[in-house]
Structures are given as C-alpha cells and as structure tokens.
Coordinates of C-alpha atoms and ligand atoms in Angstrom, one line a residue:
X947 CA 113.7 76.7 36.5
X948 CA 116.4 75.2 38.7
X949 CA 116.4 71.5 39.7
X950 CA 117.5 69.9 43.0
X951 CA 121.0 69.3 41.7
X952 CA 121.5 72.6 39.8
X953 CA 123.9 74.6 42.0
X954 CA 125.1 76.8 39.2
X955 CA 123.1 79.8 40.4
X956 CA 124.8 79.9 43.8
X957 CA 127.7 82.4 43.8
X958 CA 130.9 81.4 45.5
X959 CA 130.1 77.7 45.3
X960 CA 133.2 75.8 44.4
X961 CA 131.1 72.9 43.1
X962 CA 128.9 75.2 40.9
X963 CA 127.7 73.5 37.8
X964 CA 129.5 70.2 38.6
X965 CA 128.0 66.9 39.4
X966 CA 129.5 65.9 42.8
X967 CA 128.8 62.5 44.4
X968 CA 128.8 62.2 48.2
X969 CA 131.9 60.0 47.9
X970 CA 133.8 62.7 46.0
X971 CA 132.7 65.4 48.4
X972 CA 133.7 63.5 51.5
X973 CA 137.1 62.6 50.0
X974 CA 137.7 66.2 49.0
X975 CA 136.8 67.3 52.5
X976 CA 139.2 64.7 53.9
X977 CA 142.1 66.0 51.8
X978 CA 142.0 69.3 53.6
X979 CA 143.2 67.4 56.7
X980 CA 146.7 66.0 56.1
X981 CA 146.5 63.8 59.2
X982 CA 143.2 62.2 58.3
X983 CA 143.4 58.4 58.1
X984 CA 140.2 58.0 56.1
X985 CA 138.4 56.2 58.9
X986 CA 135.7 58.8 59.4
X987 CA 135.3 59.1 55.7
X988 CA 134.7 55.4 55.5
X989 CA 132.1 55.6 58.3
X990 CA 130.2 58.3 56.4
X991 CA 130.3 56.2 53.2
X992 CA 128.8 53.3 55.1
X993 CA 126.0 55.5 56.5
X994 CA 125.3 56.7 52.9
X995 CA 125.1 53.1 51.8
X996 CA 122.8 52.2 54.7
X997 CA 120.6 55.2 53.7
X998 CA 120.3 53.8 50.2
X999 CA 119.4 50.4 51.4
X1000 CA 116.8 51.8 53.9
X1001 CA 115.4 54.1 51.2
X1002 CA 114.9 51.2 48.9
X1003 CA 112.6 49.7 51.5
X1004 CA 110.8 52.8 52.6
X1005 CA 109.6 53.5 49.1
X1006 CA 107.9 50.0 49.1
X1007 CA 106.5 50.4 52.6
X1008 CA 102.9 50.7 51.5
X1009 CA 103.1 47.4 49.7
X1010 CA 103.4 45.3 52.9
X1011 CA 99.7 44.5 52.9
X1012 CA 100.0 43.1 49.4
X1013 CA 103.4 41.5 49.7
X1014 CA 103.2 40.5 53.4
X1015 CA 103.1 42.6 56.6
X1016 CA 105.6 42.7 59.4
X1017 CA 106.0 39.4 61.3
X1018 CA 104.3 37.5 58.5
X1019 CA 105.7 35.7 55.5
X1020 CA 106.0 37.6 52.2
X1021 CA 105.4 36.0 48.8
X1022 CA 108.9 34.7 48.7
X1023 CA 108.3 32.9 52.0
X1024 CA 110.6 35.2 54.0
X1025 CA 109.5 36.8 57.3
X1026 CA 108.9 40.5 56.8
X1027 CA 110.6 42.8 59.3
X1028 CA 109.1 46.0 60.7
X1029 CA 110.8 48.9 58.8
X1030 CA 112.3 50.4 61.9
X1031 CA 113.8 47.1 62.9
X1032 CA 115.1 46.6 59.4
X1033 CA 116.7 50.1 59.5
X1034 CA 118.3 49.3 62.8
X1035 CA 119.7 46.0 61.7
X1036 CA 121.0 47.5 58.4
X1037 CA 123.0 50.3 60.1
X1038 CA 124.4 47.9 62.7
X1039 CA 125.4 45.2 60.3
X1040 CA 127.1 47.6 57.9
X1041 CA 129.2 49.0 60.7
X1042 CA 129.9 46.1 63.1
X1043 CA 132.7 44.4 61.2
X1044 CA 134.7 47.4 59.8
X1045 CA 137.1 47.8 62.6
X1046 CA 136.3 51.5 62.7
X1047 CA 134.0 51.7 65.7
X1048 CA 134.5 50.9 69.3
X1049 CA 130.8 50.7 70.1
X1050 CA 127.4 51.7 68.8
X1051 CA 124.1 52.6 70.4
X1052 CA 120.6 52.8 68.8
X1053 CA 117.4 54.4 69.9
X1054 CA 115.8 51.0 69.3
X1055 CA 117.8 49.3 72.1
X1056 CA 117.9 49.8 75.8
X1057 CA 121.7 49.3 76.2
X1058 CA 124.8 50.0 74.1
X1059 CA 125.5 47.7 71.1
X1060 CA 129.0 46.2 71.6
X1061 CA 131.0 45.3 68.5
X1062 CA 130.9 41.5 68.4
X1063 CA 134.0 39.8 69.9
X1064 CA 135.1 38.3 66.6
X1065 CA 135.5 41.7 65.0
X1066 CA 138.2 44.3 65.8
X1067 CA 137.4 47.7 67.2
X1068 CA 138.3 51.2 66.1
X1069 CA 138.5 54.8 67.3
X1070 CA 135.0 56.0 66.7
X1071 CA 131.5 55.7 68.3
X1072 CA 128.2 55.7 66.3
X1073 CA 124.9 56.6 67.9
X1074 CA 121.7 56.5 65.7
X1075 CA 118.0 56.7 65.6
X1076 CA 117.4 54.3 62.8
X1077 CA 113.9 55.5 61.7
X1078 CA 112.6 58.5 63.6
X1079 CA 108.9 59.2 63.3
X1080 CA 108.2 55.6 62.4
X1081 CA 104.6 56.0 63.5
X1082 CA 104.2 58.0 60.2
X1083 CA 105.2 55.1 58.0
X1084 CA 101.7 53.7 57.6
X1085 CA 100.3 57.1 56.4
X1086 CA 103.1 57.7 53.9
X1087 CA 104.6 60.7 55.7
X1088 CA 108.3 61.5 55.6
X1089 CA 110.5 59.8 58.2
X1090 CA 114.3 59.9 58.9
X1091 CA 117.5 58.4 60.2
X1092 CA 119.6 60.5 62.6
X1093 CA 123.3 59.7 63.3
X1094 CA 126.0 61.0 65.6
X1095 CA 129.7 60.2 65.5
X1096 CA 132.2 60.8 68.4
X1097 CA 135.8 59.8 69.0
X1098 CA 136.0 57.1 71.7
X1099 CA 136.9 58.3 75.2
X1100 CA 138.2 55.0 76.7
X1101 CA 141.7 54.1 75.7
X1102 CA 141.3 50.6 74.3
X1103 CA 139.3 47.4 74.2
X1104 CA 135.6 47.3 73.5
X1105 CA 133.8 50.6 73.8
X1106 CA 131.7 51.3 76.9
X1107 CA 128.7 53.3 77.9
X1108 CA 131.1 56.1 78.8
X1109 CA 132.0 56.4 75.1
X1110 CA 128.4 56.9 74.2
X1111 CA 127.6 59.5 76.8
X1112 CA 129.4 62.4 75.4
X1113 CA 128.5 66.1 75.1
X1114 CA 127.2 67.2 71.7
X1115 CA 130.0 69.8 71.5
X1116 CA 132.4 66.9 71.1
X1117 CA 130.7 65.5 68.1
X1118 CA 133.0 64.8 65.1
X1119 CA 130.2 64.4 62.6
X1120 CA 126.4 64.3 62.7
X1121 CA 123.6 64.2 60.2
X1122 CA 120.3 62.8 59.1
X1123 CA 118.7 61.1 56.1
X1124 CA 115.2 62.2 55.2
X1125 CA 113.0 59.7 53.3
X1126 CA 110.6 62.1 51.7
X1127 CA 109.5 63.0 48.2
X1128 CA 113.1 62.4 47.5
X1129 CA 115.8 60.9 49.8
X1130 CA 118.3 63.3 51.1
X1131 CA 121.4 62.9 53.3
X1132 CA 122.5 66.1 55.2
X1133 CA 125.6 66.0 57.3
X1134 CA 128.3 68.1 58.9
X1135 CA 131.8 67.3 60.1
X1136 CA 132.0 70.8 61.7
X1137 CA 132.7 72.6 58.5
X1138 CA 129.3 73.7 57.4
X1139 CA 126.2 71.6 56.6
X1140 CA 125.9 69.9 53.2
X1141 CA 122.9 68.2 51.6
X1142 CA 122.9 65.4 49.0
X1143 CA 119.9 64.2 47.1
X1144 CA 119.7 60.5 46.1
X1145 CA 119.2 59.9 42.4
X1146 CA 117.4 56.6 42.6
X1147 CA 118.1 55.8 39.0
X1148 CA 121.9 55.8 39.3
X1149 CA 121.9 55.0 43.0
X1150 CA 124.1 58.0 44.0
X1151 CA 123.8 60.8 46.4
X1152 CA 124.6 64.0 44.5
X1153 CA 125.5 67.3 46.1
X1154 CA 122.3 69.4 45.9
X1155 CA 122.5 71.8 48.9
X1156 CA 126.1 72.9 49.6
X1157 CA 126.8 74.9 52.7
X1158 CA 123.3 75.2 54.0
X1159 CA 122.5 78.3 56.2
X1160 CA 119.2 78.8 58.0
X1161 CA 117.6 81.8 56.2
X1162 CA 117.6 84.9 58.3
X1163 CA 114.0 85.6 57.9
X1164 CA 112.1 82.7 59.5
X1165 CA 108.8 81.4 58.0
X1166 CA 107.5 78.7 60.3
X1167 CA 107.0 77.6 63.9
X1168 CA 106.6 73.9 64.5
X1169 CA 105.2 72.4 67.7
X1170 CA 102.4 70.0 68.7
X1171 CA 100.0 72.7 69.8
X1172 CA 97.5 70.2 70.8
X1173 CA 99.4 69.9 74.1
X1174 CA 99.5 73.7 74.8
X1175 CA 97.5 73.4 78.0
X1176 CA 100.2 71.2 79.5
X1177 CA 103.0 73.8 78.8
X1178 CA 104.6 76.3 81.2
X1179 CA 103.5 79.9 81.2
X1180 CA 106.7 80.9 79.5
X1181 CA 106.2 78.5 76.6
X1182 CA 102.6 79.5 76.2
X1183 CA 103.5 83.2 76.1
X1184 CA 106.3 82.5 73.6
X1185 CA 103.9 80.7 71.3
X1186 CA 101.5 83.7 71.4
X1187 CA 104.5 85.9 70.5
X1188 CA 105.2 83.6 67.5
X1189 CA 101.6 84.1 66.5
X1190 CA 102.1 87.8 66.6
X1191 CA 99.4 88.2 69.3
X1192 CA 101.3 90.8 71.3
X1193 CA 101.8 92.9 68.1
X1194 CA 105.6 93.1 68.6
X1195 CA 106.3 90.6 65.8
X1196 CA 104.7 89.4 62.6
X1197 CA 102.9 86.1 62.9
X1198 CA 104.7 83.0 61.6
X1199 CA 102.9 80.2 59.9
X1200 CA 102.4 77.0 61.8
X1201 CA 103.8 73.8 60.2
X1202 CA 103.9 70.5 62.1
X1203 CA 104.4 67.1 60.6
X1204 CA 105.1 65.2 63.8
X1205 CA 108.2 63.7 62.2
X1206 CA 111.3 65.4 63.7
X1207 CA 113.6 65.0 60.7
X1208 CA 111.1 66.4 58.3
X1209 CA 110.1 69.3 60.6
X1210 CA 113.7 70.1 61.2
X1211 CA 114.7 69.8 57.5
X1212 CA 111.9 72.1 56.4
X1213 CA 112.9 74.8 58.9
X1214 CA 116.6 74.4 58.1
X1215 CA 115.9 75.3 54.5
X1216 CA 113.0 77.8 55.0
X1217 CA 113.8 79.3 58.4
X1218 CA 111.9 78.8 61.6
X1219 CA 111.8 77.1 65.0
X1220 CA 110.8 73.6 66.1
X1221 CA 110.1 72.9 69.7
X1222 CA 109.1 70.1 71.9
X1223 CA 108.9 71.6 75.4
X1224 CA 108.5 69.9 78.8
X1225 CA 104.9 69.3 79.5
X1226 CA 102.7 67.8 82.2
X1227 CA 100.5 65.6 80.1
X1228 CA 102.3 62.5 81.4
X1229 CA 103.2 63.0 85.1
X1230 CA 105.8 60.2 84.8
X1231 CA 107.7 62.0 82.0
X1232 CA 107.7 65.8 82.2
X1233 CA 111.0 66.5 80.4
X1234 CA 109.8 66.6 76.9
X1235 CA 109.7 63.7 74.4
X1236 CA 112.9 63.9 72.4
X1237 CA 116.1 62.0 73.3
X1238 CA 119.3 63.9 73.9
X1239 CA 121.9 61.6 72.4
X1240 CA 119.9 60.2 69.5
X1241 CA 117.9 63.2 68.3
X1242 CA 118.6 66.5 70.0
X1243 CA 122.5 66.6 70.1
X1244 CA 123.1 65.7 66.4
X1245 CA 120.4 68.1 65.1
X1246 CA 121.7 70.8 67.5
X1247 CA 125.2 70.3 65.9
X1248 CA 123.7 70.8 62.5
X1249 CA 121.7 73.8 63.5
X1250 CA 124.7 75.6 65.0
X1251 CA 126.8 74.7 61.9
X1252 CA 124.0 76.3 59.8
X1253 CA 124.0 79.5 61.9
X1254 CA 121.1 78.5 64.2
X1255 CA 120.8 77.5 67.8
X1256 CA 119.4 74.7 70.0
X1257 CA 118.6 74.9 73.7
X1258 CA 116.5 73.1 76.3
X1259 CA 114.8 76.4 77.0
X1260 CA 117.6 77.5 79.4
X1261 CA 120.7 75.6 78.4
X1262 CA 122.6 75.0 75.2
X1263 CA 122.0 71.4 74.0
X1264 CA 125.6 70.9 72.9
X1265 CA 126.8 71.6 76.5
X1266 CA 124.7 69.0 78.2
X1267 CA 126.5 66.0 79.7
X1268 CA 124.2 63.0 79.1
X1269 CA 123.6 60.8 82.1
X1270 CA 121.7 58.0 80.4
X1271 CA 121.3 56.7 76.9
X1272 CA 117.6 57.4 76.6
X1273 CA 117.6 60.7 78.5
X1274 CA 114.9 63.1 77.2
X1275 CA 115.2 66.9 77.2
X1276 CA 113.0 69.8 76.2
X1277 CA 114.1 71.0 72.8
X1278 CA 114.0 74.4 71.0
X1279 CA 115.9 74.4 67.7
X1280 CA 116.1 76.8 64.7
X1281 CA 116.8 80.4 63.9
X1282 CA 119.1 82.0 66.5
X1283 CA 116.8 85.0 66.9
X1284 CA 113.7 82.8 67.6
X1285 CA 115.6 80.5 69.9
X1286 CA 117.0 83.4 71.9
X1287 CA 113.5 84.9 72.2
X1288 CA 112.3 81.5 73.6
X1289 CA 115.0 81.6 76.1
X1290 CA 114.2 85.1 77.2
X1291 CA 110.5 84.5 77.6
X1292 CA 111.0 81.2 79.4
X1293 CA 113.4 82.9 81.8
X1294 CA 111.0 85.8 82.4
X1295 CA 107.8 83.8 82.9
X1296 CA 108.7 80.4 84.3
Ligands
AHM1208 P1 110.0 58.3 67.9 O1 111.4 58.4 68.2 O2 109.3 57.3 68.7 O3 109.7 58.1 66.4 O4 109.3 59.7 68.3 C1 109.8 60.9 67.9 C2 108.8 61.7 67.2 C3 109.5 62.8 66.4 O5 109.8 62.5 65.1 C4 108.4 63.8 66.4 O6 108.9 65.1 66.3 C5 107.7 63.6 67.7 O7 107.9 62.3 68.0 C6 106.2 63.8 67.6 O8 105.6 63.7 68.8 P2 104.1 64.1 69.1 O9 103.3 63.1 68.3 O10 103.9 64.0 70.5 O11 103.9 65.5 68.5
MG1209 MG1 113.2 59.0 67.5

C-alpha cells in the first residue's frame, strides 16, 4: 500500500522515491530561473513556516474549553486569541519585517495592511485569507489558509491599494494550506501545482503530491444545495444536469463540507466542481459569498495550473479586475468540462 509520501509509483516523476522537503523543492524550482533573486523563494518559506505555527494551534483547538477559551485567560495566565485572529497575526508578523513585501492585505481586515514604517519594503504583495471556513473550527472540520502573491505595481515607497487590486492572471504564486487529517501545503508558481504533507514529528513539509492534475473523470459536485430556491434558472438546471436528471450525463455524487479549501482540495485530487453562485437569499448581497482577491483568484490560478477552469458563470475569474478588496463574485471551479457546461447552461437559461 502506498503512503502519502511514497511517490515511487508515479512515472516520470523526477522526485520519485526521494524524500524532498518543501525548502529543497522551492530552491530547485528557483534554480531554473537564473535571474531569480530568491525573494519569492523566501516568501514561500515564510508561508510554510506560518502554516506550521498555525497547524500547531489548530490541532489543539478543541482544548480551549479546558485550557481557556478565546478572550479569557489560559492556565498560564495569557489571554487566548481566537484562532482566526491568531492565524492572521502570525502571517502578518512573519512577513512584516523581511523587506520582501511592499504591502499586505488580509480577509480579516477592512483595509490594506501597510508594512510598518520602521521596516523596509520589497517588490512583492501578499494577500491572504488566514483561516477560511473558521466557523468549522468548533466542530473539528478541516479549515484552510489561502494566499496570493503579486509583484507590486507602484514603483516605490510603501505599497498601496492599487498593488493589492490586481488581476488573478498576474499572480506570481498562489496556494493554500489545509488543516485536515494531516496538514498540507499546495502551491503553484505558474509551473504546475505541487502538494506537501507536514510530517508533524520532524516538522517538515515533504513533497507528497508532485504536479497535481485534476482527474479527467470527475466524481463530485459541491454546492450548498440548501439555497437552491434562491438560484437562477440556469444554475438550477445545471445542478439537475449534474444529478443526471436529464439523462444526458451520469449523476455525480454530492460532497459539500462548507469549508472552501477542503471542498476545493478534495475536488482537485478526485475531480469535480465546486460552486457558490449568486443567489437572492440576501437582497443586500446577491453576488455570491466568496471574495475575489482572497479566495477565488488564488484558487482559480491553481485550478488552471492543474488543467481545470474557474469562472463567475460567464467570465474567467483570472481576467477580472478587482475594484475593492472585499469584492464578492459568483464562483464555479473545477474540471474544465464541468465548468464549461455550467457556462453554457447559464448562458442559455439566464
Ligand atoms: P469565511 O471566509 O467567512 O470563512 O466564509 C467562507 C466559507 C467557505 O469556506 C465556504 O465554502 C463557504 O463559506 C460556505 O458558505 P455556506 O455556509 O453559505 O455554504
Ligand atoms: Mg474566507
């Protein structure tokens, strides 16, 4: 039986049978770019470190009632932070002083996060959702961190909002960390998608899923079907098609965790589509729930790198020019064939 880090069975894999740490892999990737300065490499290292620190807390999340809950003092007399705030602080503090970033932005904050004045700035921009699906923490369901890295657009000085509002197609790197039955970091710098599993004993991310491709034969569709009545006719008809109701396709199984990273990760490895369409359940917010810059664009970048697609229903996610930091968009992501079918049905029936 193969284990998570046994890649020997995968033909054509340069790392077959070798134990490759994330550091080694990132460095090897960097060496294929003679002009690379190592700055991006170092940012990815820091994200991997943040992931380990956050993972060490998520695995103890259920102990808060015993050891002290958020906002209260723990047994050591320290004030316990909420896990999403902790993740947010951890990523910021690991990256604010390195001189590699011009500015950051986090889903937890309304505005951009400037680099403090006493630290120097660098050429890149980091956007992140520190702990997506955090409403699942209390029930021990997988959660995730999503990150997106761009080159700054402004010439110099502190980075600005303009640096953060970039099209997904200009991403330099993107990825996520899933805190599940094991912790995994999955990322792309535009040369395939690679996954690393954290060995908690030695504290290293080891290459476990090189060059991930979405399987051609999809298995699952993932959507919050409880809101079906609030969807457009096109999305309703598409869902019936996925269920095989019109007899033109075989039904897919429904899997929905309600934790975007976990739902996306499963479909990336097993094949399928995740969608969160526009709906009318809240008349104030009819553009879907998920945020373009923090959630949709980075995952769209990974999906395309893995041979899949991501759209709003009509437009390619990576082509969208964000207008605000917390802009929400309808989101369909997964196997190219399923995403294309969604687009066709939405165009025909909406
Ligand atoms: P969050 O950013 O507030 O954690 O919300 C995003 C989450 C996603 O992880 C998940 O896919 C979605 O919200 C679930 O929403 P719903 O409960 O409406 O199905
Ligand atoms: Mg989120």
